[in-house]
Structure formats: structure tokens, C-alpha cells
Coordinates of C-alpha atoms and ligand atoms in Angstrom, one line a residue:
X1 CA 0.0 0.0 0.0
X2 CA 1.7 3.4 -0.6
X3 CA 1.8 5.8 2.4
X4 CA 0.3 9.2 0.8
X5 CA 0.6 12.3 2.7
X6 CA -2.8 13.3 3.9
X7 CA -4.0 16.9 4.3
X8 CA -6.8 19.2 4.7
X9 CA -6.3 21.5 1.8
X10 CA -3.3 20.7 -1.0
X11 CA -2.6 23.6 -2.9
X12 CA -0.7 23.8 -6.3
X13 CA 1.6 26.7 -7.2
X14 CA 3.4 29.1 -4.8
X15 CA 2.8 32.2 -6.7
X16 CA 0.8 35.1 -4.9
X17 CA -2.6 33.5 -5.6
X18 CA -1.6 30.0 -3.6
X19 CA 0.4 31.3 -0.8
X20 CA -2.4 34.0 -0.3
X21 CA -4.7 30.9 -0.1
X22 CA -2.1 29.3 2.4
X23 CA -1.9 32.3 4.4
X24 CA -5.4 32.5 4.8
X25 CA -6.5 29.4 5.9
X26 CA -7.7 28.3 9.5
X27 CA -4.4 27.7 11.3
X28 CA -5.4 24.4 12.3
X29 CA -6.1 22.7 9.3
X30 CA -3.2 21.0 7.3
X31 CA -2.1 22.6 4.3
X32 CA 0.5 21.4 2.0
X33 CA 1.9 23.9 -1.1
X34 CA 3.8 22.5 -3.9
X35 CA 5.6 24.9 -5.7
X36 CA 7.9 23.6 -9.0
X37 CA 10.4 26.5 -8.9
X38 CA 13.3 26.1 -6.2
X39 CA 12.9 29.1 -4.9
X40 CA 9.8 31.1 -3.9
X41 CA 9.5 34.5 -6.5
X42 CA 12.2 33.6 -8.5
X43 CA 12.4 33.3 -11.5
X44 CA 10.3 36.3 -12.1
X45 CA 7.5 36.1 -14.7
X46 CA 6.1 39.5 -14.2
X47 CA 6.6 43.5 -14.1
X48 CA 4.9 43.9 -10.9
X49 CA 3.3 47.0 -12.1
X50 CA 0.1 47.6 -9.2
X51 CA -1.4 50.3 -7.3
X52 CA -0.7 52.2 -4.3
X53 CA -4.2 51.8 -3.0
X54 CA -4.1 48.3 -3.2
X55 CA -1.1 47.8 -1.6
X56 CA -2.1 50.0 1.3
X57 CA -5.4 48.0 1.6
X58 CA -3.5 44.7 1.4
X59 CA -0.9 46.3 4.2
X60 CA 2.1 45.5 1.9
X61 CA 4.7 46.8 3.5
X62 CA 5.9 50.2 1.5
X63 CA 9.7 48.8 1.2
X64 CA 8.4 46.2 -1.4
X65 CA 6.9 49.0 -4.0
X66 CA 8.2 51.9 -5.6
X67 CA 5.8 54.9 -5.7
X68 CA 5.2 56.4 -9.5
X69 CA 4.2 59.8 -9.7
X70 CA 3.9 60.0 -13.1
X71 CA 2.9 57.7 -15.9
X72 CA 3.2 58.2 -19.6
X73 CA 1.6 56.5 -22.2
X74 CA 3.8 57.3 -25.8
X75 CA 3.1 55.3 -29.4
X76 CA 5.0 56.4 -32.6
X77 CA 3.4 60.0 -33.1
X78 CA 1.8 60.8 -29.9
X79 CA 2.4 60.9 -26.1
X80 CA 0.1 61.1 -23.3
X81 CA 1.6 62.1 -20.0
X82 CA -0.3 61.7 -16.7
X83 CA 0.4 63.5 -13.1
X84 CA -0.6 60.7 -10.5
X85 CA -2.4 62.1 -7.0
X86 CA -5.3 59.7 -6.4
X87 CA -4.5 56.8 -8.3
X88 CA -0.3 56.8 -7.5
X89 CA 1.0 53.6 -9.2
X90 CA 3.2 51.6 -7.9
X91 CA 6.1 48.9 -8.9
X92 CA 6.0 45.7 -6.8
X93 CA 10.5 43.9 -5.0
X94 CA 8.4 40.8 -6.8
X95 CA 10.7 38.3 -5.0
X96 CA 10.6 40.3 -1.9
X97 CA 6.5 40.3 -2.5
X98 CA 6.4 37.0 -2.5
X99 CA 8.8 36.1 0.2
X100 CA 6.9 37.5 2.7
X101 CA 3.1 36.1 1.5
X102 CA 5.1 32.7 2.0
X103 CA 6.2 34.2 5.5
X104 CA 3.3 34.6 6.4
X105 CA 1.7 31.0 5.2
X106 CA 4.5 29.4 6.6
X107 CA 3.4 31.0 10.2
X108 CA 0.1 29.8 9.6
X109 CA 1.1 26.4 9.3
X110 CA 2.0 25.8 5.5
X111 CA 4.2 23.3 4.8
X112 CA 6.1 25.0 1.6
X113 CA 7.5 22.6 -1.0
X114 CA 9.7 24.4 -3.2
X115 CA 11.0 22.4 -6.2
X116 CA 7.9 20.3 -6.3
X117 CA 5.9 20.0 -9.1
X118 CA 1.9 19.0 -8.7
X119 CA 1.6 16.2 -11.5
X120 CA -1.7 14.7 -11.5
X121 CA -4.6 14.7 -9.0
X122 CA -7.6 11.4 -9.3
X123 CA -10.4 11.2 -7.1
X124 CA -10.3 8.7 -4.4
X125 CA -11.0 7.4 -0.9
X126 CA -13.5 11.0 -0.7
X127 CA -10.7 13.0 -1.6
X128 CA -8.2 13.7 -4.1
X129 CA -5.3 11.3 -4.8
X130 CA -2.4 13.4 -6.2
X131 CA 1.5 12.8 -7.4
X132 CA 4.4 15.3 -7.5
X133 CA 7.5 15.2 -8.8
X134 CA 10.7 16.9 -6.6
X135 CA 13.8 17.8 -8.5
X136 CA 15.6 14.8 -7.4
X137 CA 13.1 13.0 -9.9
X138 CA 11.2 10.6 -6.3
X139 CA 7.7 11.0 -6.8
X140 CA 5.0 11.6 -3.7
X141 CA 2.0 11.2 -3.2
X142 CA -0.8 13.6 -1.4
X143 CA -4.6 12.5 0.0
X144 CA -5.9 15.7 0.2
X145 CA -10.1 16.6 1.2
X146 CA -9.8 20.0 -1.3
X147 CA -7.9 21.1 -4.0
X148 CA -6.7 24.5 -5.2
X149 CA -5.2 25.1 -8.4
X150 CA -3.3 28.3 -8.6
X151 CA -0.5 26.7 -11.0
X152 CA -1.4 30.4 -13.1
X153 CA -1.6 30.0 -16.9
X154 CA -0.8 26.0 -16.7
X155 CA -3.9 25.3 -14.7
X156 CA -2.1 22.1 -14.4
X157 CA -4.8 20.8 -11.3
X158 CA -7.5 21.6 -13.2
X159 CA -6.2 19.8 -16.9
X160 CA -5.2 16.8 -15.1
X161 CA -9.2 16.3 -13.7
X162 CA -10.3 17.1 -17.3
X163 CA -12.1 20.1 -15.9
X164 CA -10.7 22.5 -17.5
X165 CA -7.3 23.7 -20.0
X166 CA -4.3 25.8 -20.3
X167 CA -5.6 28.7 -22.2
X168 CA -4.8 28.7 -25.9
X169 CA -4.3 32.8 -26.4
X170 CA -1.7 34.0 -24.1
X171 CA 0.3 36.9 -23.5
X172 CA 3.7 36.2 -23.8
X173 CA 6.2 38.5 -22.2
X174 CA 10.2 39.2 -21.6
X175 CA 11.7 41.8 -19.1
X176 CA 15.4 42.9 -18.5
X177 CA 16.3 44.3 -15.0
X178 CA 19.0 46.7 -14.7
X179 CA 21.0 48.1 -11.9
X180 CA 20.7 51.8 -11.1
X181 CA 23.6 52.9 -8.7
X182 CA 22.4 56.3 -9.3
X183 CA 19.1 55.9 -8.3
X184 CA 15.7 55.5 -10.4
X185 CA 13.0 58.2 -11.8
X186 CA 9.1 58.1 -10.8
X187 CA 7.7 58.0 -14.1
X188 CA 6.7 54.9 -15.7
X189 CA 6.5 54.4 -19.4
X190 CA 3.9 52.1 -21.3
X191 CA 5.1 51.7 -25.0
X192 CA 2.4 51.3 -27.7
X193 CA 2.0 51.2 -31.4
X194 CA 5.4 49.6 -33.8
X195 CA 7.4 48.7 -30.8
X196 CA 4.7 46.7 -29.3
X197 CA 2.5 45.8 -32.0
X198 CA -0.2 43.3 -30.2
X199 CA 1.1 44.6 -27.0
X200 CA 2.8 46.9 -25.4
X201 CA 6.1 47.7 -23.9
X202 CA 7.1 49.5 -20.0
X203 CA 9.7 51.0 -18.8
X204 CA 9.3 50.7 -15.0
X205 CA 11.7 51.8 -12.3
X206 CA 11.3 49.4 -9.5
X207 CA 12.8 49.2 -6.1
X208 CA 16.3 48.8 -4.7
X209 CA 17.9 51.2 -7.7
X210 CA 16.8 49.0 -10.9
X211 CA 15.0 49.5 -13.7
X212 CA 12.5 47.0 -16.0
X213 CA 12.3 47.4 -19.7
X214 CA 9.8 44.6 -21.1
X215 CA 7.7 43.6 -24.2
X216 CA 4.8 41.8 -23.7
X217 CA 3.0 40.2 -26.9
X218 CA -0.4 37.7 -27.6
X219 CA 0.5 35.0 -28.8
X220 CA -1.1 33.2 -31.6
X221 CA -2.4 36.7 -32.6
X222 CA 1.3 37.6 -33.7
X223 CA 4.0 35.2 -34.6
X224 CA 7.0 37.8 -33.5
X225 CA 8.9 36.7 -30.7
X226 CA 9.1 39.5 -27.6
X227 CA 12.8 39.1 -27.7
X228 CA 12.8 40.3 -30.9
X229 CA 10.6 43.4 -30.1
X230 CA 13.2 44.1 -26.9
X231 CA 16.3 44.3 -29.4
X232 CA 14.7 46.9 -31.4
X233 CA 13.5 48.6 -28.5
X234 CA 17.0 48.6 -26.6
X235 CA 18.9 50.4 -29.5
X236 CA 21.0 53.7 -28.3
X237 CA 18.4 55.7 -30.4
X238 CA 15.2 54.6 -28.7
X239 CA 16.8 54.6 -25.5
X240 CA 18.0 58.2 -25.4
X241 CA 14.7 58.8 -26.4
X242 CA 13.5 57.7 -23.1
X243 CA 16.2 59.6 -21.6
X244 CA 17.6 56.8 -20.2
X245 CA 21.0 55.1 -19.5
X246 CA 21.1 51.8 -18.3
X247 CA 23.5 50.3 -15.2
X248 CA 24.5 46.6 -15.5
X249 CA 22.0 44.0 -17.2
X250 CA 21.4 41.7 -13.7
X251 CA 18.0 39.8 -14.9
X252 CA 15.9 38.9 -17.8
X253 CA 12.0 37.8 -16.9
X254 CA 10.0 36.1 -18.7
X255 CA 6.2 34.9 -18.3
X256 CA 3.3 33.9 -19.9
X257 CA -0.4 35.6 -19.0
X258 CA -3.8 33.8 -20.2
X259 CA -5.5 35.9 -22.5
X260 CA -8.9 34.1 -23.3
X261 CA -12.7 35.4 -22.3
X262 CA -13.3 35.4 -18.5
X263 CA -14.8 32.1 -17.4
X264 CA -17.2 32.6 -14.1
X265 CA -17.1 28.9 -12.8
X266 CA -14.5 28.6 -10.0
X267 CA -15.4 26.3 -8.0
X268 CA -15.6 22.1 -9.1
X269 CA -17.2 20.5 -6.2
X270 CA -13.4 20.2 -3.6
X271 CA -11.5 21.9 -7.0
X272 CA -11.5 25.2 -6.6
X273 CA -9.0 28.0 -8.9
X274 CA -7.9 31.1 -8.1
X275 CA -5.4 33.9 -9.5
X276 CA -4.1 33.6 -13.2
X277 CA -5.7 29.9 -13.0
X278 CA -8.9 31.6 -13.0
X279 CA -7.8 34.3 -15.1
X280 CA -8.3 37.1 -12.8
X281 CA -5.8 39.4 -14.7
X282 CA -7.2 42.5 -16.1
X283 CA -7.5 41.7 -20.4
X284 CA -6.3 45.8 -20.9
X285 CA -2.6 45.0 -19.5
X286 CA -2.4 42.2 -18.1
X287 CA -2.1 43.5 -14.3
X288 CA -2.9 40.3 -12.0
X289 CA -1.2 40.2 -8.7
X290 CA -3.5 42.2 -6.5
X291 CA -6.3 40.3 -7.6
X292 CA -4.4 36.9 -6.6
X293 CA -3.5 38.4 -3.1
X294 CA -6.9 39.6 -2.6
X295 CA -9.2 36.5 -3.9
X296 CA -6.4 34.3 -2.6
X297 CA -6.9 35.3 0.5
X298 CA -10.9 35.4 0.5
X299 CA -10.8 32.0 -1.1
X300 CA -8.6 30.9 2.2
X301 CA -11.1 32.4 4.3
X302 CA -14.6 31.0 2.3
X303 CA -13.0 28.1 2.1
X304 CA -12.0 27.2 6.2
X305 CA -15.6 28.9 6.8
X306 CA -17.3 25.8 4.6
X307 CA -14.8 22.9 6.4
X308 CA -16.2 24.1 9.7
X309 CA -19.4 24.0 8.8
X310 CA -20.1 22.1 5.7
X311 CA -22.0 24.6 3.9
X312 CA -21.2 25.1 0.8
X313 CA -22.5 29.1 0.5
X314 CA -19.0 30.5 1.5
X315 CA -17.3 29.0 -1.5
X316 CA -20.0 30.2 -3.6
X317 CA -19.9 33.5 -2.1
X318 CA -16.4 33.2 -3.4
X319 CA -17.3 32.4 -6.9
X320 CA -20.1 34.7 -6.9
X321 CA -17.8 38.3 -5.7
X322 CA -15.2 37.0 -8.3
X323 CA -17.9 37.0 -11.0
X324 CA -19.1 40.6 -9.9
X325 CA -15.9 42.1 -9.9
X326 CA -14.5 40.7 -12.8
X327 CA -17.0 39.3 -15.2
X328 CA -18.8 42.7 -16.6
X329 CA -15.7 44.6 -16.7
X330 CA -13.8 42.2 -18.2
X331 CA -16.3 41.4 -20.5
X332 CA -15.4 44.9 -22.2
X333 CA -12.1 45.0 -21.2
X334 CA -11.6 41.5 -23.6
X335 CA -13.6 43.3 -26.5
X336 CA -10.9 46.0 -25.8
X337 CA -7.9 43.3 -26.0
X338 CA -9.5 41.5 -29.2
X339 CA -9.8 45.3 -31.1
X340 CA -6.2 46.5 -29.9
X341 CA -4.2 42.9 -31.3
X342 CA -5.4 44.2 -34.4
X343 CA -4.1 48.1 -34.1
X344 CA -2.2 49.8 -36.6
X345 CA 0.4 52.4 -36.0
X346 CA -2.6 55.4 -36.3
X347 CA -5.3 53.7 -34.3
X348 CA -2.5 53.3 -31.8
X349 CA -1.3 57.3 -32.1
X350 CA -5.2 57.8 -32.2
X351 CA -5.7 56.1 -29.0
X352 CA -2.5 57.6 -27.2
X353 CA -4.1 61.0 -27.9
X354 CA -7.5 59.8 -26.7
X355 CA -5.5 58.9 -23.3
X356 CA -4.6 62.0 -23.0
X357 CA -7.7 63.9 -22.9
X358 CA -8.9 61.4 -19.5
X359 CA -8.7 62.9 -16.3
X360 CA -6.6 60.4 -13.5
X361 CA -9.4 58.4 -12.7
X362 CA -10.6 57.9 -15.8
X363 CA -7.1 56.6 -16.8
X364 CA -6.5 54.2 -13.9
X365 CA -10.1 53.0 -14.5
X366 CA -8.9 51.9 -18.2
X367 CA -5.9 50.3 -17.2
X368 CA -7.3 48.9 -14.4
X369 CA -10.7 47.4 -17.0
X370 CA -12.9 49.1 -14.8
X371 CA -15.7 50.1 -16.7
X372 CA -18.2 51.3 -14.3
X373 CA -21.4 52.3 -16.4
X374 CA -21.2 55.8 -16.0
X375 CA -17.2 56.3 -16.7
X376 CA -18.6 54.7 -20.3
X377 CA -20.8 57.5 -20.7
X378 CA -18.7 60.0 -19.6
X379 CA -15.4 59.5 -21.6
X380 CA -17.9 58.9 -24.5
X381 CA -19.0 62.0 -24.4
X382 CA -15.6 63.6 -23.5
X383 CA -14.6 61.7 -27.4
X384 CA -18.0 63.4 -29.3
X385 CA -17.1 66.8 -27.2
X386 CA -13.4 67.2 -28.7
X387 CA -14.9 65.5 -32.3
X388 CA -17.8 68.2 -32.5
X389 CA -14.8 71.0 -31.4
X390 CA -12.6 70.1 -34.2
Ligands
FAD401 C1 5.3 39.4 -18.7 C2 4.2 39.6 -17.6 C3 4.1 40.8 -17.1 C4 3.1 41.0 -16.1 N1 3.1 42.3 -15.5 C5 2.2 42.4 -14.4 C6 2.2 43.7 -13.8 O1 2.9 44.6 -14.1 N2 1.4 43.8 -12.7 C7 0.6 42.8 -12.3 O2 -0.2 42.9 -11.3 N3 0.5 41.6 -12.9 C8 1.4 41.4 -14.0 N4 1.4 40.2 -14.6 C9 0.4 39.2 -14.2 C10 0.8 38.6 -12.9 O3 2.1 38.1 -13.0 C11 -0.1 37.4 -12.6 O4 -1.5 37.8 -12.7 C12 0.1 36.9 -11.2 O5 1.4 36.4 -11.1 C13 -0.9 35.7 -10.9 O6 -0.5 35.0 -9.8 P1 -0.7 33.4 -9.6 O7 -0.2 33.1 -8.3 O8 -2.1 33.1 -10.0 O9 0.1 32.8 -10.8 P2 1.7 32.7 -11.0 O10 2.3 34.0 -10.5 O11 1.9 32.3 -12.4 O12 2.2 31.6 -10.0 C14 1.9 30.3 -10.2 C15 3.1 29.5 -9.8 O13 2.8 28.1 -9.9 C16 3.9 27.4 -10.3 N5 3.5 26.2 -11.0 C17 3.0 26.1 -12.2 N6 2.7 24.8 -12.5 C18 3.0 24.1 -11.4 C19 2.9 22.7 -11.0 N7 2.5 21.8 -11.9 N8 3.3 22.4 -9.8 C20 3.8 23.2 -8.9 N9 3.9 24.6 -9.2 C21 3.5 25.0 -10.4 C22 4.7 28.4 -11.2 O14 6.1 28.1 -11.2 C23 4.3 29.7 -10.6 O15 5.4 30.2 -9.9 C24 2.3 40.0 -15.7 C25 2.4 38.7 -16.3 C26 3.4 38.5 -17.3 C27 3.5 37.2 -17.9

């Protein structure tokens, strides 16, 4: 008979989404994360380009962001630049980030597997029978009573039940980090229009001195490669352009984003997804990792609510504030993706200098695919305002 580890809640993938989970869970019940990588937040697959609000209502601690004060949206002909007071952005120490959500699970009980990757979950005895492979190649085996798959765009818990796939349209992005011994601006850059076509491109000056410039295309929308798009981006020319000169290369990123149609089931009976597994990243830019902290961590709570009392209405309560955040908005906000893949260089200049004429909020609101009825009609009528001027 093989001797299975037995828990109360086995969760795959030790990004923000699944330690959030971790960290959120009753203390008492037994909760094992597998995470493939060897080390938690590295690699890094994303920009960690968020909001200050957020931040400060998910008490990250300040030293893990850099504020921006200014963000500027440019595309071959036109540029768009925006003073930040109410809506300050801010760019995410992603290892640092993540080092201390797994802190915090690990204080709440998690046992943390780094270097262990989820393989393949069958249901059994009333539970789930799962396997895992660690990097010395020995294989173990999990008995777990629930099931979370935050393994991001592999959805790798939910593809091995047959209850779901890894999306087919994805964003596909690379990032290069570079030292700044001399310190780093407060304006970040998001690059439209021929050096992005598909996508975009940032320039975002991060904590600890360094800088990220990255390209982030959809793949199979476009066949060009993002490193490609970065080596005509990081010629001298384009680069004095952004004023900048770069310290030391110490990184390249690289990560992959689902970008498919929002899908409102979350929950499979004990299978439940959450963060990029349940594609909570916003379909403007991609922007994910508040939404994984912030679900990840009501998912941990709904989810210790229905083991103590077998009711299942937490878990749908989760499902249910998931699909009112995300499913109108996003709704749009995917109409939005779908019309930009296919922007030329004018209806990128064109759109740039539409940008420009939002107030703050409205801005934030459209990076952030919030697309509250009334911030429709008003930037609607802002566009037939400045037409009928013309
Ligand atoms: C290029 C790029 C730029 C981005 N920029 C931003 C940005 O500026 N701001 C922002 O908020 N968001 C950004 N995002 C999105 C953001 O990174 C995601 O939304 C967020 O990381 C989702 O968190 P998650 O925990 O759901 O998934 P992930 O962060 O993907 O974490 C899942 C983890 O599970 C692990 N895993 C996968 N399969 C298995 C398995 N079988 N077994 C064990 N472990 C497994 C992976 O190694 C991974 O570390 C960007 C994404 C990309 C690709």
C-alpha cells in the first residue's frame, strides 16, 4: 500500500494566488503547497506594475513597491503624460512580495514545498489522490479533502481532472532588469503602437535602484517573438529617447499571461481556482497580482468557513464576488484586448491621444478594466465633445 501524505487543503503553485490561499486558511487545518520552482519569486514572470491603494489595503509593507508619480503612455506619433495624486501607481521587490506572503503562510502552518511539481490529482478514498515530482526525480504522493489550483496560466490541477485547460491565447512577455547605482525616476513608461505591435512595452523603475524594460506580446495573434521586439526597443536611439541610461543588465523575466474570455465557474465540487488559474488578470494589461492576493486570500477564508461548517454558501460567495468584480468589466475589457491585437500604428497614435484627454481616474479606470457604467458614458462624451470642437 503506498503511504500518501494526507492533508486538509493541498494547494498547487506558490505564486501570490496560492500562498495567499495558504496564508489565509484556518491555522489548524493541514495545508500542503507545492511549488515547482526552487525558490519562492524567483524566477520572475512578471513586471509587478500595481497600485498604491491596493497595496495599502492589502498592508504591503511600503519597502516592497516603488511609488510612480507620473505615468506616460507614448506610441509612434503621440504621447500622453499623466500627473498621479489619487491613483499613485506603484512597482512591486516581486521576490521580496512573494517572500513575505510565503512568511506569512509558513506561520500559519504551510508546509512549503519548493521544487515540487503538482503532476496529477484522481479522485479517491472522498478526496483527491495526487502525485508530485521533486527535483531529485522521487515521486510523492498527497490525499488531500480539497484542491486549489493556482499553478497560473498551466492550470495544471485543473487539466489533469479534465475540468478545464491551459488557455490557448496567451500573452507572452520578456523583461530585462537593470542596476541603477544612481538611483531610479518616478515615471513609468507604457510603449504602444510599432514597438509593441499586439502589446505593449514598460519602462518601469522598481525598487532597490533597478529598472524593467519589457515587451509583452499575444500569442497566436502575432508570430513575433518578444525578444525580438526588446532588441529593437533597446537600441542607443530609442533609448536616449526615453532619456535613459542603463546600469548593468542583472536579470531577464520572462512569463506567460492567459488571454482568453473570463470564465465565471470557480469552483468544481473540492477543485476550486484562483489567480491567473482563474484568469483574474485584467485583459487591458495584463495587471494580476493584486487580484491573486486579494481572492487568494478570501478564497482561504470562504474556504475554512465551509470545512467548519459544511456549507457550501462560503465558496459560492467566493465564486459569486469573483464573478461581480471581474465578469462585466472584463467582458469589455476583452472586447478591448481583441480590437487593440489588431491596431495599426494610427489607431495606436489615435488612441494615445484619446489617453490623453482622461482625467486620472478615468485613466486608472482603463488600465485597471474598470468600466463602471457611468465612466462609459462619460469618456464617450468627452470623445464626441473634442470631435464636434474640431
Ligand atoms: C510578462 C508579464 C508581465 C506582467 N506584469 C504584471 C504587472 O505589471 N502587474 C501585475 O499585477 N501583474 C502582472 N502580470 C500578471 C501577474 O504576474 C499574474 O497575474 C500573477 O502572477 C498571478 O499570480 P498566480 O499566483 O495566479 O500565478 P503565478 O504567479 O503564475 O504563480 C503560479 C506558480 O505556480 C507554479 N506552478 C505552475 N505549475 C505548477 C505545477 N504543476 N506544480 C507546482 N507549481 C507549479 C509556477 O512556477 C508559478 O510560480 C504579468 C504577467 C506577465 C507574464
Amino acid at each position: 500500500m503506498s503511504t500518501a501524505q494526507k492533508c486538509d487543503v493541498l494547494i498547487a503553485g506558490g505564486g501570490p494566488a496560492g500562498l495567499s490561499v495558504a496564508e489565509s486558511l484556518p491555522e489548524h487545518l493541514s495545508k500542503v503547497v507545492l511549488h515547482q520552482d526552487r525558490e519562492i519569486g524567483m524566477p520572475v514572470r512578471t513586471s509587478g506594475g500595481t497600485w498604491v491603494r491596493d497595496m495599502e489595503q492589502l498592508d504591503v509593507p511600503p519597502h516592497l513597491y516603488h511609488v510612480i508619480n507620473e505615468i506616460e503612455f507614448r506610441s509612434d506619433n503621440a504621447q500622453s503624460l499623466h500627473r498621479l495624486s489619487d491613483w499613485k501607481m506603484a512597482v512591486l521587490d516581486i521576490t521580496g512580495l512573494y517572500k513575505w506572503i510565503a512568511a506569512r503562510a509558513a506561520s500559519n502552518g504551510a508546509e512549503i514545498l519548493t521544487g515540487t511539481k503538482f503532476l496529477t490529482a484522481e479522485e479517491r478514498d472522498g478526496g483527491y489522490r495526487c502525485t508530485a515530482r521533486a527535483r531529485d526525480g522521487s515521486t510523492r504522493e498527497y490525499q488531500a479533502r480539497y484542491l486549489i489550483d493556482a499553478t497560473g496560466t498551466q492550470s495544471a490541477v485543473l487539466s489533469s481532472l479534465g475540468l478545464g485547460r491551459k488557455p490557448e491565447r496567451v500573452g507572452v512577455g520578456i523583461e530585462y532588469d537593470y542596476a541603477m547605482p544612481g538611483g531610479v525616476s518616478d515615471r513609468a513608461v507604457l510603449i504602444v503602437g510599432s514597438q509593441a505591435l499586439t502589446g505593449y512595452g514598460w519602462i518601469f523603475p522598481a525598487p532597490n535602484n533597478t529598472l524593467r524594460i519589457g515587451v509583452g506580446v499575444i500569442q497566436p495573434d502575432t508570430d513575433v517573438s518578444p525578444r525580438d521586439l526588446m532588441a529593437k526597443l533597446m537600441t542607443p536611439e530609442v533609448l536616449e529617447s526615453y532619456g535613459l541610461e542603463l546600469g548593468e543588465r542583472i536579470k531577464v523575466n520572462a512569463g506567460v499571461i492567459p488571454s482568453v474570455a473570463y470564465g465565471k465557474q470557480l469552483v468544481y465540487g473540492n477543485v476550486i481556482r484562483t489567480g491567473d488559474a482563474a484568469n483574474f488578470a485584467t485583459p487591458t494589461v495584463g495587471e494580476g497580482i493584486r487580484q491573486a492576493v486579494e481572492f487568494g486570500r478570501m478564497l482561504g477564508g470562504a474556504l475554512g468557513e465551509t470545512m467548519a461548517t459544511g456549507q457550501r454558501r462560503p465558496l459560492k460567495m467566493y465564486e459569486k464576488s469573483a464573478r461581480s468584480r471581474f465578469a462585466r468589466d472584463y467582458h469589455f475589457g476583452f472586447m478591448t484586448n481583441r480590437r487593440m491585437a489588431k491596431y495599426t500604428i494610427a489607431d495606436w497614435d489615435k488612441s494615445v491621444r484619446r489617453v490623453a484627454r482622461l482625467s486620472e481616474a478615468e485613466m486608472a479606470a482603463l488600465v485597471r478594466s474598470e468600466f463602471a457604467p457611468q465612466m462609459l458614458m462619460r469618456t464617450a462624451a468627452k470623445q464626441v465633445w473634442h470631435k464636434l470642437r474640431r
